[in-house]
CSV table of C-alpha atoms in Angstrom, one decimal:
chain,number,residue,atom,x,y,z
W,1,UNK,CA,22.3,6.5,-4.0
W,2,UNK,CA,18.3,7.3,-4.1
W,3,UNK,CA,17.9,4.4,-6.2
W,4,UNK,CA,19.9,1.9,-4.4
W,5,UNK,CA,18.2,3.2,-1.1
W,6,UNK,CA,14.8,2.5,-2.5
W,7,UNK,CA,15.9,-1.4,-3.9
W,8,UNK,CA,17.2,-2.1,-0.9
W,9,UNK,CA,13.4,-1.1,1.1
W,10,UNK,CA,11.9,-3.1,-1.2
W,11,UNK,CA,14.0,-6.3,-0.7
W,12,UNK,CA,13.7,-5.7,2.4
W,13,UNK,CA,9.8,-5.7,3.1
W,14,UNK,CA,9.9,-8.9,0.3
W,15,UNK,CA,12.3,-10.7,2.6
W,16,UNK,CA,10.1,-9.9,5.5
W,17,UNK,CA,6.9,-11.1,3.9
W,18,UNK,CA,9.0,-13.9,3.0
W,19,UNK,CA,9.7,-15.1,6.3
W,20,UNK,CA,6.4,-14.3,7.8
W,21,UNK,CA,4.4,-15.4,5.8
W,22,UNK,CA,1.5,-14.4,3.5
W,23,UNK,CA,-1.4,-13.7,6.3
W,24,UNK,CA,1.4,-12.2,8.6
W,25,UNK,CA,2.2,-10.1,5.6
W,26,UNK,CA,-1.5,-9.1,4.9
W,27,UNK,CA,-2.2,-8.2,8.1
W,28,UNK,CA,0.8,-6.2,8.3
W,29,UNK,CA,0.4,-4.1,5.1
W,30,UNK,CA,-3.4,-4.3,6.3
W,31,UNK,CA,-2.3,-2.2,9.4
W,32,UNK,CA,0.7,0.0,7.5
W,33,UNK,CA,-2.5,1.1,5.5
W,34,UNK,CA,-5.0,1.7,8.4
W,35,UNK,CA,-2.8,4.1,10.1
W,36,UNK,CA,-1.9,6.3,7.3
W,37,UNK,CA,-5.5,6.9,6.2
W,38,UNK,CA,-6.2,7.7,10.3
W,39,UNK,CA,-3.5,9.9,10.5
W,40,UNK,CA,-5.0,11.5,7.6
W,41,UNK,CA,-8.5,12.0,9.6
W,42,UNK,CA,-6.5,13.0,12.4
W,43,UNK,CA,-3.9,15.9,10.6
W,44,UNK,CA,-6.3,19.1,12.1
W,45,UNK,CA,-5.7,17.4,15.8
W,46,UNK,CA,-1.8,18.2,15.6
W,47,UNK,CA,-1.8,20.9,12.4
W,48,UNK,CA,-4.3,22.8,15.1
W,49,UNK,CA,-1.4,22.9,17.8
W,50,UNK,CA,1.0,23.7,15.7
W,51,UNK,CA,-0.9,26.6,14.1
W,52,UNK,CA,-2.2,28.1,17.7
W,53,UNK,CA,1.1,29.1,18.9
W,54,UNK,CA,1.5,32.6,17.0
W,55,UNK,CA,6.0,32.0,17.5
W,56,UNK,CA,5.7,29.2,16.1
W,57,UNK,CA,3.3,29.7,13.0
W,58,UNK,CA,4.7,33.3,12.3
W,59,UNK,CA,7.9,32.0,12.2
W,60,UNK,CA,7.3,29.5,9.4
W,61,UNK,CA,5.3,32.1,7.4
W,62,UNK,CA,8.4,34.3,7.5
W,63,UNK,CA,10.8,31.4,7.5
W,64,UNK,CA,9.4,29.2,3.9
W,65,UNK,CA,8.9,33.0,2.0
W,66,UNK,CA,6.4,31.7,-0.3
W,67,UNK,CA,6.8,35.6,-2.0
W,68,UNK,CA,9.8,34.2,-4.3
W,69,UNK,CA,7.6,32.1,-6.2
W,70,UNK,CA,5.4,35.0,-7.2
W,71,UNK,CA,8.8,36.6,-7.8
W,72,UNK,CA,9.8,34.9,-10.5
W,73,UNK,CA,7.3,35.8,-12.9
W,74,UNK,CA,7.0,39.6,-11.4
W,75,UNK,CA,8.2,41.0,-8.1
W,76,UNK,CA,5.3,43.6,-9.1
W,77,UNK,CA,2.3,40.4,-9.1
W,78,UNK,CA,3.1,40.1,-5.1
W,79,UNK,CA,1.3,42.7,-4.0
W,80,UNK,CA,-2.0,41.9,-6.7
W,81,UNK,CA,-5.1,41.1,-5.9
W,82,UNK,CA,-5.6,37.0,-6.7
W,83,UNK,CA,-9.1,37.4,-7.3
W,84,UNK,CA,-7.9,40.1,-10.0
W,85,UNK,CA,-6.0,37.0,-11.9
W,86,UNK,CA,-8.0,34.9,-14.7
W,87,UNK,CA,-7.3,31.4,-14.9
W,88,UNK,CA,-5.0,31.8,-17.7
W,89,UNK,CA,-2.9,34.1,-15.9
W,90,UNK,CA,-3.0,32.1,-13.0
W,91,UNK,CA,-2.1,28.7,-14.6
W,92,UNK,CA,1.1,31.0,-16.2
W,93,UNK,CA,2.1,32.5,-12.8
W,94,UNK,CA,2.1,28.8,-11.6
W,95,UNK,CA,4.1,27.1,-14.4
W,96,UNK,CA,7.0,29.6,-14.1
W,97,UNK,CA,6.7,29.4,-10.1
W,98,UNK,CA,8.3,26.1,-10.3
W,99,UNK,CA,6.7,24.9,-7.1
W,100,UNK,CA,7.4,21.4,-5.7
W,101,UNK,CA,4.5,19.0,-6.5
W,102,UNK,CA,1.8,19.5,-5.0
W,103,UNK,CA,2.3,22.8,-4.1
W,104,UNK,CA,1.4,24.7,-7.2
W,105,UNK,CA,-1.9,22.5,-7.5
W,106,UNK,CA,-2.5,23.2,-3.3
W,107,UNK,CA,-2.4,27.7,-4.4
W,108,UNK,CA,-4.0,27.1,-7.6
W,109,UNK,CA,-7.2,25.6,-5.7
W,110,UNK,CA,-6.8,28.0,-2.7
W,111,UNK,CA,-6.6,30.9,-5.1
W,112,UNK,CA,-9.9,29.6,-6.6
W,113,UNK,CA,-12.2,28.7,-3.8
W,114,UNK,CA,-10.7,32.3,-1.9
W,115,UNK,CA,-9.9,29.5,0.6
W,116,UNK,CA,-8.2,32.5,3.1
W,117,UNK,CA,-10.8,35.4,2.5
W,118,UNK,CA,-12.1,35.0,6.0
W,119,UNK,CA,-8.5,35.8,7.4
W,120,UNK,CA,-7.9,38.6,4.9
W,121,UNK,CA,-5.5,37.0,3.2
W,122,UNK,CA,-6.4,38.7,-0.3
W,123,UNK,CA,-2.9,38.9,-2.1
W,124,UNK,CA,-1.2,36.6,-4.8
W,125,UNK,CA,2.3,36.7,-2.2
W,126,UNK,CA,0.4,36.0,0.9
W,127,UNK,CA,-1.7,33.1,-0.9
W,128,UNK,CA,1.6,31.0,-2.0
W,129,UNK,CA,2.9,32.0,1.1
W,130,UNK,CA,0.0,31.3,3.3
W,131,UNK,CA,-0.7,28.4,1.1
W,132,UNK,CA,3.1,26.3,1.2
W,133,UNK,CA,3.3,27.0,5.2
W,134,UNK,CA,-0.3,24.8,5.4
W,135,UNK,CA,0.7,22.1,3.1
W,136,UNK,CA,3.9,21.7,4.9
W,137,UNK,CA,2.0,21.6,8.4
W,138,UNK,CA,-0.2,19.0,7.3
W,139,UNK,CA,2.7,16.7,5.8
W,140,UNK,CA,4.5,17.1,8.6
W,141,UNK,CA,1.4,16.7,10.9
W,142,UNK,CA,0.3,13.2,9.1
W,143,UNK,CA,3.7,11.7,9.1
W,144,UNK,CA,4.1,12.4,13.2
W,145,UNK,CA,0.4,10.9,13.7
W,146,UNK,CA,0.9,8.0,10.8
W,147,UNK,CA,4.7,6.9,12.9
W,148,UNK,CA,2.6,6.7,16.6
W,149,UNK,CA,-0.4,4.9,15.4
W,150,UNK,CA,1.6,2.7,13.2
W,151,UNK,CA,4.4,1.9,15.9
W,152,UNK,CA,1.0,1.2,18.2
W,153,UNK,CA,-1.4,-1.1,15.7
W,154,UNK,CA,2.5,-3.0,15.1
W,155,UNK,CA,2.9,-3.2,18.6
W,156,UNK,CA,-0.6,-5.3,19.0
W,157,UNK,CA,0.1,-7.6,16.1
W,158,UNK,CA,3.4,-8.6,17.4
W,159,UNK,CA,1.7,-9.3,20.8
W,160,UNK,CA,-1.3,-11.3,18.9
W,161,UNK,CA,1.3,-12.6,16.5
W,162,UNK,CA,3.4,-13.9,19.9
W,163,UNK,CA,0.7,-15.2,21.8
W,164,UNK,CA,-0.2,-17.7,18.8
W,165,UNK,CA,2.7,-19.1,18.6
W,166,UNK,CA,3.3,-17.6,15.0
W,167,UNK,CA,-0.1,-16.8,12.1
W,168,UNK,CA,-0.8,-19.7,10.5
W,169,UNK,CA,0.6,-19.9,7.0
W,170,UNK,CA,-0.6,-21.1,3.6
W,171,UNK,CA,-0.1,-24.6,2.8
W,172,UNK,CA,0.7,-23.5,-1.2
W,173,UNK,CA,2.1,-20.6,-2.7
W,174,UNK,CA,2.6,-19.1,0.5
W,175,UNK,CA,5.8,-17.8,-0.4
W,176,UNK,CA,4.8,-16.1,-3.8
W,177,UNK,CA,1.9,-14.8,-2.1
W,178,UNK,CA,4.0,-13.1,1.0
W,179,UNK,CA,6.8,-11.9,-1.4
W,180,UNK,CA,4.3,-10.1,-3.4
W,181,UNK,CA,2.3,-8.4,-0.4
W,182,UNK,CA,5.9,-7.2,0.9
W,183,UNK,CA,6.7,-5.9,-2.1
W,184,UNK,CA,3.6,-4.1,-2.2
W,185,UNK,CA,3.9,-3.0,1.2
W,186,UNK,CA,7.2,-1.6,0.4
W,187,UNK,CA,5.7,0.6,-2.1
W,188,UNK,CA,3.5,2.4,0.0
W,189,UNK,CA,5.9,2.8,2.6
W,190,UNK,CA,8.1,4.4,0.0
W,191,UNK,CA,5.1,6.4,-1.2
W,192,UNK,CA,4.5,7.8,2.7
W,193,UNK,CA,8.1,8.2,3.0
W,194,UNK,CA,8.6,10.2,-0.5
W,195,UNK,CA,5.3,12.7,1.1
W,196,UNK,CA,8.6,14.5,3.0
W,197,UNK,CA,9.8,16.0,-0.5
W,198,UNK,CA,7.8,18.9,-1.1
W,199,UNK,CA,8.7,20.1,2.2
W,200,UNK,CA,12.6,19.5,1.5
W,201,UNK,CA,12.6,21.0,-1.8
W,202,UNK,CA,10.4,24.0,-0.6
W,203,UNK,CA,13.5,24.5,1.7
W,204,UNK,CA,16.3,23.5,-0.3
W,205,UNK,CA,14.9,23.7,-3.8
W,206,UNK,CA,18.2,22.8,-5.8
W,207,UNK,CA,17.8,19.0,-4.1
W,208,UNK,CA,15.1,19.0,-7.2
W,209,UNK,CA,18.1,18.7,-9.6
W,210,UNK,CA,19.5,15.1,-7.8
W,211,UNK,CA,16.2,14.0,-7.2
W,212,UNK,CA,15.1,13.7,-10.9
W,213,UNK,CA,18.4,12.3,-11.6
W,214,UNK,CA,17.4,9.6,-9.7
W,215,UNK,CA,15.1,7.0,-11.8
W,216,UNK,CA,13.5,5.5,-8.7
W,217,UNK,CA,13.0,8.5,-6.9
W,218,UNK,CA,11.7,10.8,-9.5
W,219,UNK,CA,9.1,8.3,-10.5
W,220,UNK,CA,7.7,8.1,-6.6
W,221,UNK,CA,8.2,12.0,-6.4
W,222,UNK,CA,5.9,12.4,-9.6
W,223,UNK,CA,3.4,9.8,-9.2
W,224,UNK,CA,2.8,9.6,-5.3
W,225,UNK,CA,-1.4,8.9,-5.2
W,226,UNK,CA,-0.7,10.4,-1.3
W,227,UNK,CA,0.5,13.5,-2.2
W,228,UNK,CA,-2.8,14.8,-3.2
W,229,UNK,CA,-4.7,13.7,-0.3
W,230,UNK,CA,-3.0,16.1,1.7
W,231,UNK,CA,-5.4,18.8,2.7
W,232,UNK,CA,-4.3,22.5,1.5
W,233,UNK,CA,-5.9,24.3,4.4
């Protein structure tokens, strides 16, 4: 189902660049791209708001219990200093933690740059804990800001696109041209859209299994470039 999903976005966005041709398509993917990338200036704006109401924040702290990770190498290591851990050790408590991508990356640089020292957050559970709650903020934060700006730059180049009667078109190749771009543009909507799986596995973690079952979707789970963009803070 995942896979057939994913074909049917992608022959989608070709049959769109298809029939709008190759600088309609350009522009389009042109704009797709600009309002991810100032979303992503923009995630502290709504990650702020959502992290200054105390119910709110202390009930995702509590709620994504970021402890079990720790847990399953030692339910002792919780309670342990991280700065006491040595990168070996660390790396180990990571690998059996089992953490959605790019969550074990996001604790593993937040343990190393003592990234919450100034809050006193000091201990290996309240770093993964600490740590997951952010990551999930931010995701959730971009992909609100990237759908407003995006529905809003799309918005003006239908109006532009209106008001000329239609963008010009190539005179050759035009349709190669625009079939490729959509198909490209497809991708990195798939990529955007594939940034929601770390926050569904942190919550439903056994949604892992059907997702690497999945050819299509395990590749764009694995190697999304976007993913690691997000800030960890």
């Amino acid at each position: 189902m995942v896979d057939l999903a994913i074909l049917i976005l992608l022959g989608l966005c070709v049959l769109a660049g298809y029939y709008r041709g190759t600088i309609y398509a350009a522009i389009n993917f042109g704009v797709t791209l600009v309002s991810f990338f100032l979303a992503l200036l923009l995630i502290p704006s709504v990650a702020g708001i959502i992290k200054g109401s105390d119910t709110l924040y202390k009930g995702m702290l509590y709620y994504f219990e970021g402890y079990e990770y720790v847990s399953a190498t030692s339910v002792e290591r919780v309670h342990e200093l991280a700065s006491n851990l040595s990168e070996q050790e660390l790396d180990q408590l990571i690998d059996n933690a089992n953490m959605p991508i790019p969550m074990g990356d996001a604790v593993r640089k937040n343990i190393r740059h003592a990234a919450y020292a100034k809050k006193g957050i000091v201990t290996l559970g309240d770093y993964f804990n600490q740590t997951i709650v952010d990551v999930v903020i931010n995701i959730v934060s971009l992909l609100v800001l990237f759908i407003v700006i995006r529905l809003v730059l799309g918005w003006i180049l239908r109006v532009v696109d209106f008001s000329m009667e239609g963008l010009p078109v190539m005179s050759r190749y035009d349709a190669a041209f625009s079939c490729g771009i959509g198909f490209l543009h497809g991708v990195l909507l798939l990529y955007i859209v594939f940034l929601l799986t770390p926050v569904v596995l942190t919550v439903v973690a056994p949604l892992e299994k059907y997702l690497y079952e999945s050819v299509l979707g395990g590749f764009f789970y694995r190697v999304d470039p976007l993913l690691w963009l997000i800030p960890t803070t």
